Coordinates of C-alpha atoms in Angstrom, one line a residue:
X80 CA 101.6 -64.8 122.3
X81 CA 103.9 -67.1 119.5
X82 CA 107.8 -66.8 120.1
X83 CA 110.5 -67.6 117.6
X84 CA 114.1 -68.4 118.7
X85 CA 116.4 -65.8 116.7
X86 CA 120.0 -65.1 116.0
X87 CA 120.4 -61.6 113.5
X88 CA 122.4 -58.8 113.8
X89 CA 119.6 -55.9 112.9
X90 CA 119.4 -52.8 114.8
X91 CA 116.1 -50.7 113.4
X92 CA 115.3 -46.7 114.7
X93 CA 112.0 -47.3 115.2
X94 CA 110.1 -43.7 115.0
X95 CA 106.9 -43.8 116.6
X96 CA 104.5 -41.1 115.5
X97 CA 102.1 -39.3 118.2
X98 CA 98.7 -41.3 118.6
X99 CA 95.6 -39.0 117.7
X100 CA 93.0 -40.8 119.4
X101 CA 91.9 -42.5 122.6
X102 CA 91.5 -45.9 121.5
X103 CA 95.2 -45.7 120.0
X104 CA 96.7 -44.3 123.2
X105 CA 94.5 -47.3 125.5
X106 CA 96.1 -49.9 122.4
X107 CA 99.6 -48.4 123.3
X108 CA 99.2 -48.7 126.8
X109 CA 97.7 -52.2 126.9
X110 CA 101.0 -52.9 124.6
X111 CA 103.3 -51.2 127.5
X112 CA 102.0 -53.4 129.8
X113 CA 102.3 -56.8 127.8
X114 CA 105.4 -55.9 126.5
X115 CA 106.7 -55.4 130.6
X116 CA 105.2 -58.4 131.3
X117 CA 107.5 -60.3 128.4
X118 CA 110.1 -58.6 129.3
X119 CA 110.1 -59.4 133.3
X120 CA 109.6 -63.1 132.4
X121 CA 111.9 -63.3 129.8
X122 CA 114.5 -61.0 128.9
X123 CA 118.7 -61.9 129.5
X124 CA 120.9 -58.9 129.9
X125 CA 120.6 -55.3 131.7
X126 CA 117.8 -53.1 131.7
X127 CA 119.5 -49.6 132.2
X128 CA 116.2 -47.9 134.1
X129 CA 113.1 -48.2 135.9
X130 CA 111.1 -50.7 133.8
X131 CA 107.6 -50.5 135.6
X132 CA 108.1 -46.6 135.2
X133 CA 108.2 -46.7 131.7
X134 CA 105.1 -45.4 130.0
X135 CA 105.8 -45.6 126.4
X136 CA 107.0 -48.5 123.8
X137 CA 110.3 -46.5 122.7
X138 CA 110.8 -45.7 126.3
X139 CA 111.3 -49.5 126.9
X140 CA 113.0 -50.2 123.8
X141 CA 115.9 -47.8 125.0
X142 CA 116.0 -49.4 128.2
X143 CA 117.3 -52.7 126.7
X144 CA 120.4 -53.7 124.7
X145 CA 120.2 -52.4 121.0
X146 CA 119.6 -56.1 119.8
X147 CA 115.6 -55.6 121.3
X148 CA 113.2 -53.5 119.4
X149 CA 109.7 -53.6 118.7
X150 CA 108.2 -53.9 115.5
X151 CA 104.8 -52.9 114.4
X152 CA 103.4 -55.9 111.7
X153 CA 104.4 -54.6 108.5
X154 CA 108.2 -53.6 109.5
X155 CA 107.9 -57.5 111.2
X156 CA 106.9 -58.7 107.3
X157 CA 109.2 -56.6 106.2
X158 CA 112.2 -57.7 108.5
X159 CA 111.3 -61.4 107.7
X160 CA 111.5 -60.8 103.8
X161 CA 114.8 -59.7 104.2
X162 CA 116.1 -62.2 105.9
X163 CA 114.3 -64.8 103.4
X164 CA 115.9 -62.8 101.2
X165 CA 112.7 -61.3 99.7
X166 CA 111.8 -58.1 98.3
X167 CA 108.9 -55.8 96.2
X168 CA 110.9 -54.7 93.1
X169 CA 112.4 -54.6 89.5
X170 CA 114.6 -57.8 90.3
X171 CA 118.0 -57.1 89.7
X172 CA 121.2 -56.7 91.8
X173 CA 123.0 -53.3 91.1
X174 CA 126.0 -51.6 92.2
X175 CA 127.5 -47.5 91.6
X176 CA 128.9 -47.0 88.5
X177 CA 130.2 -43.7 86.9
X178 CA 128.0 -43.5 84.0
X179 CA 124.5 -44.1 87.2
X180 CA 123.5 -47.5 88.3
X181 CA 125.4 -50.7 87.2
X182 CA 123.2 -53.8 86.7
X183 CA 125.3 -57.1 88.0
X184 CA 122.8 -59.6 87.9
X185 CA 119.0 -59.6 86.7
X186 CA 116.4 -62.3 89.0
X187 CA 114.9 -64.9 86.4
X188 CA 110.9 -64.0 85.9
X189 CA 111.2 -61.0 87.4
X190 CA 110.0 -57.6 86.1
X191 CA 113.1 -56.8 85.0
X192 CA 113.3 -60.1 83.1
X193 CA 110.6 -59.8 81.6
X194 CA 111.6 -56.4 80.1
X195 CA 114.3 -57.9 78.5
X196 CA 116.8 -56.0 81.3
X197 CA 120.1 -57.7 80.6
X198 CA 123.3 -58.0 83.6
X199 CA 125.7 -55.4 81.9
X200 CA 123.0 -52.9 81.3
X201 CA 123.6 -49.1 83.1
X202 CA 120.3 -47.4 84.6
X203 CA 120.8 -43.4 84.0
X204 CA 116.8 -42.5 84.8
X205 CA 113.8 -43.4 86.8
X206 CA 111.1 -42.0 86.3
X207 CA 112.7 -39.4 84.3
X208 CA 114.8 -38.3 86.9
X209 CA 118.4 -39.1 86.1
X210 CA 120.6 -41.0 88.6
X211 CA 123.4 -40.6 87.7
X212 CA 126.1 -39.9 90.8
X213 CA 123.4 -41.3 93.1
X214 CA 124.2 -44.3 95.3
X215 CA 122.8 -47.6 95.2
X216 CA 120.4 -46.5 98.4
X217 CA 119.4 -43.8 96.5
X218 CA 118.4 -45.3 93.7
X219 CA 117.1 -49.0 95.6
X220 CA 114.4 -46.8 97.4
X221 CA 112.7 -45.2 93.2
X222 CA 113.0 -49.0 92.3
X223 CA 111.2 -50.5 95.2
X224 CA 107.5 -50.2 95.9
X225 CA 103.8 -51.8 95.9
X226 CA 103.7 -54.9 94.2
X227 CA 102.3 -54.4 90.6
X228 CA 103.0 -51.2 90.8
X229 CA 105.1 -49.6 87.5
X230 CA 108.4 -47.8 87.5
X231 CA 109.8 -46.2 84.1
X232 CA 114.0 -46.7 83.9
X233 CA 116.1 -45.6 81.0
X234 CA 118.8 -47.9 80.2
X235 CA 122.5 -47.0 78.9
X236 CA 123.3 -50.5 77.1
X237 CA 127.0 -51.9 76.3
X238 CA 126.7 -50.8 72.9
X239 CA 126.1 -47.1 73.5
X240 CA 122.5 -47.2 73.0
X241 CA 119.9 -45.8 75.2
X242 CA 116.2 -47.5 75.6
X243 CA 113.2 -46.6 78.1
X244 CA 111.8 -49.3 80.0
X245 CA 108.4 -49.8 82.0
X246 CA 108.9 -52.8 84.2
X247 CA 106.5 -54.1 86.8
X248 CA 107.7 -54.7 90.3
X249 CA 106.9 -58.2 91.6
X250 CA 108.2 -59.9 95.0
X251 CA 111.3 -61.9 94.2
X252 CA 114.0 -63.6 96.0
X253 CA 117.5 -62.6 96.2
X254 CA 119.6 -66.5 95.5
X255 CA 120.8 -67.1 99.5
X256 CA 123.5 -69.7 98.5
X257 CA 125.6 -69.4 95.5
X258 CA 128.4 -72.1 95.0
X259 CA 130.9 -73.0 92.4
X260 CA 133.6 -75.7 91.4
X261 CA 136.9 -74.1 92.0
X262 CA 140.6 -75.4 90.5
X263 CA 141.4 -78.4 92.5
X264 CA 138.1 -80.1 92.6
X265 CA 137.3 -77.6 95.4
X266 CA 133.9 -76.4 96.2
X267 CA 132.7 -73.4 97.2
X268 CA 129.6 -72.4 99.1
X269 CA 128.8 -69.1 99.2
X270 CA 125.2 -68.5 102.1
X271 CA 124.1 -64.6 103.0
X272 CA 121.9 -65.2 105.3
X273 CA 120.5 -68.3 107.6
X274 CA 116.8 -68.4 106.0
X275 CA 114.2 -70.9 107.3
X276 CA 115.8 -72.7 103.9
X277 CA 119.2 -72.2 104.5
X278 CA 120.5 -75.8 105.5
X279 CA 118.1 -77.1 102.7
X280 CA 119.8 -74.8 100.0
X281 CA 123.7 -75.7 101.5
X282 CA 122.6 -79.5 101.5
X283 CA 121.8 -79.0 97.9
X284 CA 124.8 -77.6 96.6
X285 CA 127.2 -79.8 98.6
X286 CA 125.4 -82.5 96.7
X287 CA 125.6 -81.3 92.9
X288 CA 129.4 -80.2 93.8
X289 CA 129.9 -83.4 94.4
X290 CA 128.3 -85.1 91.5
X291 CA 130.4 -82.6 89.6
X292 CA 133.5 -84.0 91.3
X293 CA 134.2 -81.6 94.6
X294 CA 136.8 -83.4 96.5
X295 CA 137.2 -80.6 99.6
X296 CA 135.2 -77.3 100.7
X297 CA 134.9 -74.1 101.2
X298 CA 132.4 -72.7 103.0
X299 CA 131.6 -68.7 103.2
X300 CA 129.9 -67.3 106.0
X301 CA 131.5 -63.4 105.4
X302 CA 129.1 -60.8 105.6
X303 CA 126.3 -63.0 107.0
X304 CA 124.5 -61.6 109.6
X305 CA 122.7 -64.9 110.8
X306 CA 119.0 -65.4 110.9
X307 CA 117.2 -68.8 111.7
X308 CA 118.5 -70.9 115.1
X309 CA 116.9 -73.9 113.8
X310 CA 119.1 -73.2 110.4
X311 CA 122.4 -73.2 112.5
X312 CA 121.7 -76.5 114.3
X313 CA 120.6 -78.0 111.1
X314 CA 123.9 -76.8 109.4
X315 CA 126.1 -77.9 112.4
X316 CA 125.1 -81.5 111.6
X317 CA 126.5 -81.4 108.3
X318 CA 130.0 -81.7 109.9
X319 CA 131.6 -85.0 111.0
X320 CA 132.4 -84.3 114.7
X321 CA 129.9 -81.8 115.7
X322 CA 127.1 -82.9 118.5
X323 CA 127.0 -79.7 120.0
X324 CA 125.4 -77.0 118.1
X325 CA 126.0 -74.5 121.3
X326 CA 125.3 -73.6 124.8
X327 CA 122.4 -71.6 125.9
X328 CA 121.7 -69.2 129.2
X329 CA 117.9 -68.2 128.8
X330 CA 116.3 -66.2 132.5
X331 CA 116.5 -69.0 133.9
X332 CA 117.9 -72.3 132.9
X333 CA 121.0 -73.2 130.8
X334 CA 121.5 -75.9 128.4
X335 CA 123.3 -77.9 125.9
X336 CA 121.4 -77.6 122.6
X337 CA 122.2 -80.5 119.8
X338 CA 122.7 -80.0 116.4
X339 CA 120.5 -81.8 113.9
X340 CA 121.4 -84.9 112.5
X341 CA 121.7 -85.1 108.8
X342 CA 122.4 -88.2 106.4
X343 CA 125.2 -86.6 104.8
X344 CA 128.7 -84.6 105.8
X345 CA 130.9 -82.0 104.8
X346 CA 134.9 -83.5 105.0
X347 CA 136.8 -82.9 108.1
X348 CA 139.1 -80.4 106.2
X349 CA 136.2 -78.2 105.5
X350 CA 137.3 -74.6 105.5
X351 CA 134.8 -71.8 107.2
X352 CA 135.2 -68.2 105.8
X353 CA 134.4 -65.2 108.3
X354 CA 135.1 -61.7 108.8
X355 CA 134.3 -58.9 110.9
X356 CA 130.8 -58.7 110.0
X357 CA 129.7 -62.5 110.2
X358 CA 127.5 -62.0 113.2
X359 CA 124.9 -64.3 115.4
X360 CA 123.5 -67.5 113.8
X361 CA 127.1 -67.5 111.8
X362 CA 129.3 -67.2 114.4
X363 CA 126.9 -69.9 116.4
X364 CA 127.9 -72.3 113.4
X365 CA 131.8 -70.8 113.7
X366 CA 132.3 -71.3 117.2
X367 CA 130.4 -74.7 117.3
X368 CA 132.5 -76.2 114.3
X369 CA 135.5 -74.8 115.9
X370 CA 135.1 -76.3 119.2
X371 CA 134.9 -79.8 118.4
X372 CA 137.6 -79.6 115.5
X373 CA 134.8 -80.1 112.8
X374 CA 136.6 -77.5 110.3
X375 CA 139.3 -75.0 109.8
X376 CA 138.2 -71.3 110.0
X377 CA 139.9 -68.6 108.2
X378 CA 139.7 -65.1 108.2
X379 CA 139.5 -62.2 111.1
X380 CA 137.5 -61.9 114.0
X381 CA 134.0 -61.9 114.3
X382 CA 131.1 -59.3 115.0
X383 CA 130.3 -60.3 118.5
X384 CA 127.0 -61.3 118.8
X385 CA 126.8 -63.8 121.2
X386 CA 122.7 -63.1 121.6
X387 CA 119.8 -64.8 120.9
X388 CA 116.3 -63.0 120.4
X389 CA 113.0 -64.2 120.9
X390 CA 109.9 -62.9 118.7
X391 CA 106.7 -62.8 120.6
X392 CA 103.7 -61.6 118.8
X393 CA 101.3 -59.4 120.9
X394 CA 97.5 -58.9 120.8
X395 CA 97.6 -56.7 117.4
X396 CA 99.9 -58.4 115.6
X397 CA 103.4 -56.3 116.2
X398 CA 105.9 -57.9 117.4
X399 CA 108.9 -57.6 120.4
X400 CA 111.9 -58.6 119.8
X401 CA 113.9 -59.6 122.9
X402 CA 117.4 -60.9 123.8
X403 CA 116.0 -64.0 125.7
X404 CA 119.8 -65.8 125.9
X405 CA 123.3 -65.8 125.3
X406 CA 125.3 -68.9 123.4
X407 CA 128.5 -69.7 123.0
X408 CA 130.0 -72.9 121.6
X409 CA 130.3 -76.1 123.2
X410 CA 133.8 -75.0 124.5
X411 CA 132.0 -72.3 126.6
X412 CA 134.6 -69.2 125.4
X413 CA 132.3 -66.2 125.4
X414 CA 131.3 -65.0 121.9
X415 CA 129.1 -61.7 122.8
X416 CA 131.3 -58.6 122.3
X417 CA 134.2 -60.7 121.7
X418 CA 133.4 -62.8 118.8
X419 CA 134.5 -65.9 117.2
X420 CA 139.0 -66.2 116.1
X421 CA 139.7 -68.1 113.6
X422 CA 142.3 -70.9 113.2
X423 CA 144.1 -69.0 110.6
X424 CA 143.6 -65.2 110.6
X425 CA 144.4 -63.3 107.2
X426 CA 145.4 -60.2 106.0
X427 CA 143.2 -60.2 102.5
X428 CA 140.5 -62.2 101.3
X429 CA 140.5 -65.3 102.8
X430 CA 139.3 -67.4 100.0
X431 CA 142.7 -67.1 98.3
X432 CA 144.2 -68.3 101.6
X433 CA 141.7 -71.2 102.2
X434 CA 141.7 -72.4 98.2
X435 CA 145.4 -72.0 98.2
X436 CA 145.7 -74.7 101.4
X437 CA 143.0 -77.0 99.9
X438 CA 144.9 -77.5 97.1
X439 CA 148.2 -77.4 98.7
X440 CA 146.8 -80.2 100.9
X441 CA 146.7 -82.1 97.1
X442 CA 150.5 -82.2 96.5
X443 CA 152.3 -83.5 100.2
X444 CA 155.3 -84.5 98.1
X445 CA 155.7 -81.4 96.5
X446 CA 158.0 -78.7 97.7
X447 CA 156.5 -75.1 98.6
X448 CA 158.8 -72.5 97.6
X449 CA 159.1 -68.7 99.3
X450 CA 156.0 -66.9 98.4
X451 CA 156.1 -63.8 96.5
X452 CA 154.5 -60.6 97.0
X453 CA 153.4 -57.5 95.7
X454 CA 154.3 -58.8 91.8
X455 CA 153.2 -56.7 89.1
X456 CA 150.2 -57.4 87.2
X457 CA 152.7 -57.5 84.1
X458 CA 155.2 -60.8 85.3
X459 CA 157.1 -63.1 83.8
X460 CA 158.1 -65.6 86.5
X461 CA 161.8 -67.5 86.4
X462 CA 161.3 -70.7 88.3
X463 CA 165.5 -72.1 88.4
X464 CA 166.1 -75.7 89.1
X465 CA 169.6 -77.4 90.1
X466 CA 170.1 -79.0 86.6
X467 CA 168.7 -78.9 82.9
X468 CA 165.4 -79.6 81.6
X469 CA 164.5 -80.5 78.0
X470 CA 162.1 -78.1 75.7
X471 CA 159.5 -77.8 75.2
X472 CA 157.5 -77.9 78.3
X473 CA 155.1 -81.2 78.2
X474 CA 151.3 -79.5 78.2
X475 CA 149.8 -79.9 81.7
X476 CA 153.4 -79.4 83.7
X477 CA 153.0 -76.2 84.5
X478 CA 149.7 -74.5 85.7
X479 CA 148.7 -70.9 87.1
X480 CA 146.0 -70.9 89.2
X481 CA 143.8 -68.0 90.5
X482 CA 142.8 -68.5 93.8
X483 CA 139.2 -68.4 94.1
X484 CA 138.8 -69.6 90.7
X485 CA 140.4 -71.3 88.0
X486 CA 143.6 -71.7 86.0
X487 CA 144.4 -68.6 83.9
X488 CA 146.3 -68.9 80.2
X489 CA 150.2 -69.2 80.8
X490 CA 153.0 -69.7 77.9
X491 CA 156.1 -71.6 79.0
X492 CA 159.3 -71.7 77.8
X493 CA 162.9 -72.7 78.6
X494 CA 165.4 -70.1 79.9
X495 CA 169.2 -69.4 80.7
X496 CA 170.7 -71.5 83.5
X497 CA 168.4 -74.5 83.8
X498 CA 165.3 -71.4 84.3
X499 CA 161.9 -72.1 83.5
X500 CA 160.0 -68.9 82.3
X501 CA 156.3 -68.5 82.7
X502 CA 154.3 -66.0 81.4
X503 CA 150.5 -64.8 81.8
X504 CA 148.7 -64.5 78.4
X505 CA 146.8 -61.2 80.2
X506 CA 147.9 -58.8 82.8
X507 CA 147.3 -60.8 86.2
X508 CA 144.1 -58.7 88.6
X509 CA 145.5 -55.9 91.1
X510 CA 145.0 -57.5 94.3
X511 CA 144.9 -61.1 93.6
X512 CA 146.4 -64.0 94.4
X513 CA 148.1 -66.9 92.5
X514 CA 149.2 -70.4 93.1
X515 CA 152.1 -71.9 91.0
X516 CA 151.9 -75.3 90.3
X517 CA 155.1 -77.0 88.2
X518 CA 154.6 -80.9 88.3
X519 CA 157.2 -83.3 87.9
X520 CA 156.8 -84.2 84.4
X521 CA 159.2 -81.8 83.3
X522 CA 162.3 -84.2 81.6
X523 CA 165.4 -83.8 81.9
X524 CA 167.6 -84.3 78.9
X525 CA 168.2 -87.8 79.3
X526 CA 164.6 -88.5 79.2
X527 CA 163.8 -88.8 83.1
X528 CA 161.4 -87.0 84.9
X529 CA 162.1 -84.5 88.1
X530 CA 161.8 -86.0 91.3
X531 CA 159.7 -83.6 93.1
X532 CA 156.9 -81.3 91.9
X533 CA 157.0 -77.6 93.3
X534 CA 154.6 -74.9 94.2
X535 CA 154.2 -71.0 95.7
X536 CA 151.8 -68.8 96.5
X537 CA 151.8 -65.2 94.6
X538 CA 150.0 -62.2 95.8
X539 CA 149.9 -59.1 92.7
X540 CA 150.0 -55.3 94.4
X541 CA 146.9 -53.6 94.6

């Protein structure tokens, strides 16, 4: 039997349909037995029953803690895929939409590429069924199927037009790691899931942010549900600091596991985004980074997965996987139904918080003003200053930043009572956050500059 070290947050209902024959019923039962024998030598946690009593698969699989299931060797393929990321379809990523099925984004050479699908488009039929009012599920389980298979949409476009479409469904990958250059020289790294590529794909990214001039980091691990150990220790030696990739209780030994060297680093001021559903392999990475003061974590509480499963392949090719350990990080606090706090908890998004520090951290001499909330998306905002400034405003001085992107178009002008006005050129998003930069290079009217440059943070009402 192989075994593969695993940290995921996946809980399948496996149904198991009655076995017609008697070589399928002696295959199950051989499978009961090997799958006691695993479970004997190498499950970690509670078995709530009499394991040797057991006579079927899914009467041992409800024995154990909802982390352990068994997979036959198509769900196992199918698991893996979707934790690579992989799938069998059109190749685009979709969300609801009132007119039927929003297109966000379309895969490159996929089918749906090569139909000349565009990001924008609406789907409203497949397979002449309309789908409109259906959910993403609903409408994910028409586009998915046997590779080279053919599925028929019909397409609302952003012109008003309507076209039918045949499109071949391929395998194609979903992108893992997304990252960007935010205002500040900040970069942002954006992993779903740890994939066998995971580290690879971060390493890659923190490099070509840095070419492009990335000073400081952000690093989002919300939503991710974990995946590939080896991933995590490989991604725990990215950070200056961190020896320790976590501490492991297996049946019966416990151990300090290292994280993997790597020849290049993420800054100490790194900042780790997580939220409730960051689970496993993430909060192993969290936890780790956390511990030995590698980088800053913001956001809420995680899952509370503190468990690692094993795969082990049996003698037809399904699979069991088992809890066979429970980590923490190297500070020993128990992650498993408690999950991983972070430094500095937030109330919204925590990117707005975390890109908001980093470049606050940019401007020590600069004085933070009270922070404003629940502003309109229609503002003008009155900065006043203790003496008068000359017009007009030097270009640059004053800047409007949306956290988590990039500055937004301001005009500026000089008010009543040494006040400096500042206006958005567009209505500012419901439920975003700002950053208000005003540099000293404002003059006064003899010709000197201000002393000290100011900022605030700005939060718009929902």
């Amino acid at each position: 039997m192989k075994k593969v070290l695993w940290s995921f947050i996946f809980i399948l209902s496996v149904i198991l349909f009655p076995l017609s024959n008697a070589s399928a019923a002696n295959n199950e039962q051989q499978l009961v037995e090997e799958i006691k024998e695993i479970i004997t030598e190498n499950y970690v946690g509670k078995v709530n029953g009499n394991l040797q009593n057991a006579k079927t698969i899914s009467e041992i699989i409800n024995m154990l803690d909802p982390y352990s299931t068994y997979f036959t060797k198509q769900e196992f393929e199918e698991f893996m895929n979707s934790i690579n990321m992989s799938t069998i379809g059109i190749g685009v990523v979709i969300e609801e939409h009132d007119d039927g099925i929003h297109i966000l984004q379309v895969i490159e050479e996929s089918g749906a590429s090569e139909a000349g699908v565009v990001a924008g488009d609406i789907i409203i039929g497949i397979n002449g069924q309309s789908i409109v009012g259906s959910s993403t599920q609903e409408a994910s389980s028409l586009l998915i199927g046997n590779e080279g298979s053919e599925v028929q949409i019909k397409l609302l476009h952003e012109n008003g037009t309507t076209s039918t479409k045949t499109i071949t469904r391929k395998k194609f990958t979903l992108p893992n790691v997304e990252s960007a250059l935010l205002f500040g020289d900040v970069g942002y790294i954006a992993m779903s899931s740890f994939s066998e590529d995971g580290a690879q794909l971060v390493k890659d990214a923190l490099t070509q942010l840095k070419q492009r001039g990335a000073t400081s980091f952000i690093l989002d691990l919300q939503n991710n549900g974990g995946g590939y150990v080896a991933t995590a220790e490989q991604l725990t030696g990215l950070f200056p600091k961190a020896k320790i990739a976590y501490l492991l209780q297996e049946a019966h030994a416990s151990y300090e596991v290292r994280a993997a060297q790597q020849n290049m680093k993420f800054p100490t001021d790194t900042r780790i985004l997580v939220n409730r559903y960051s689970a496993s392999a993430s909060e192993m990475l969290a936890a780790s980074l956390q511990d030995q003061q590698s980088a800053i974590l913001y956001g809420e509480t995680t899952y509370g997965k503190g468990a690692m499963q094993g795969f082990f392949e049996l003698h037809d090719g399904s699979y069991l996987k088992l809890t066979v350990g429970k980590f923490t990080g190297p500070a020993g606090q128990t992650i498993n139904e408690v999950g991983v706090k972070p430094t500095i908890q937030t109330k919204t998004a925590p990117l707005f918080q975390a890109h908001y520090d980093a470049i606050k951290a940019q401007y020590k001499e600069y004085q933070e003003l009270v922070s404003l909330k629940n502003v309109p998306t229609t503002k003008t905002f009155v900065v006043k200053f203790s003496q008068a400034f000359s017009s007009p405003i030097p270009e640059g001085s004053v800047q409007l930043v949306a956290l988590g992107g990039d500055e937004i178009p301001i005009t500026t002008k000089v008010g009543k009572d040494n006040s400096l006005l500042v206006t958005p050129k567009n209505p500012l998003g419901k439920g975003q956050e700002y950053m208000l930069l005003v540099h000293p290079t404002i003059q006064k009217p003899t010709g000197d500059k201000l002393q000290k440059g100011i900022y605030l943070h700005i939060a718009v009402t929902n």
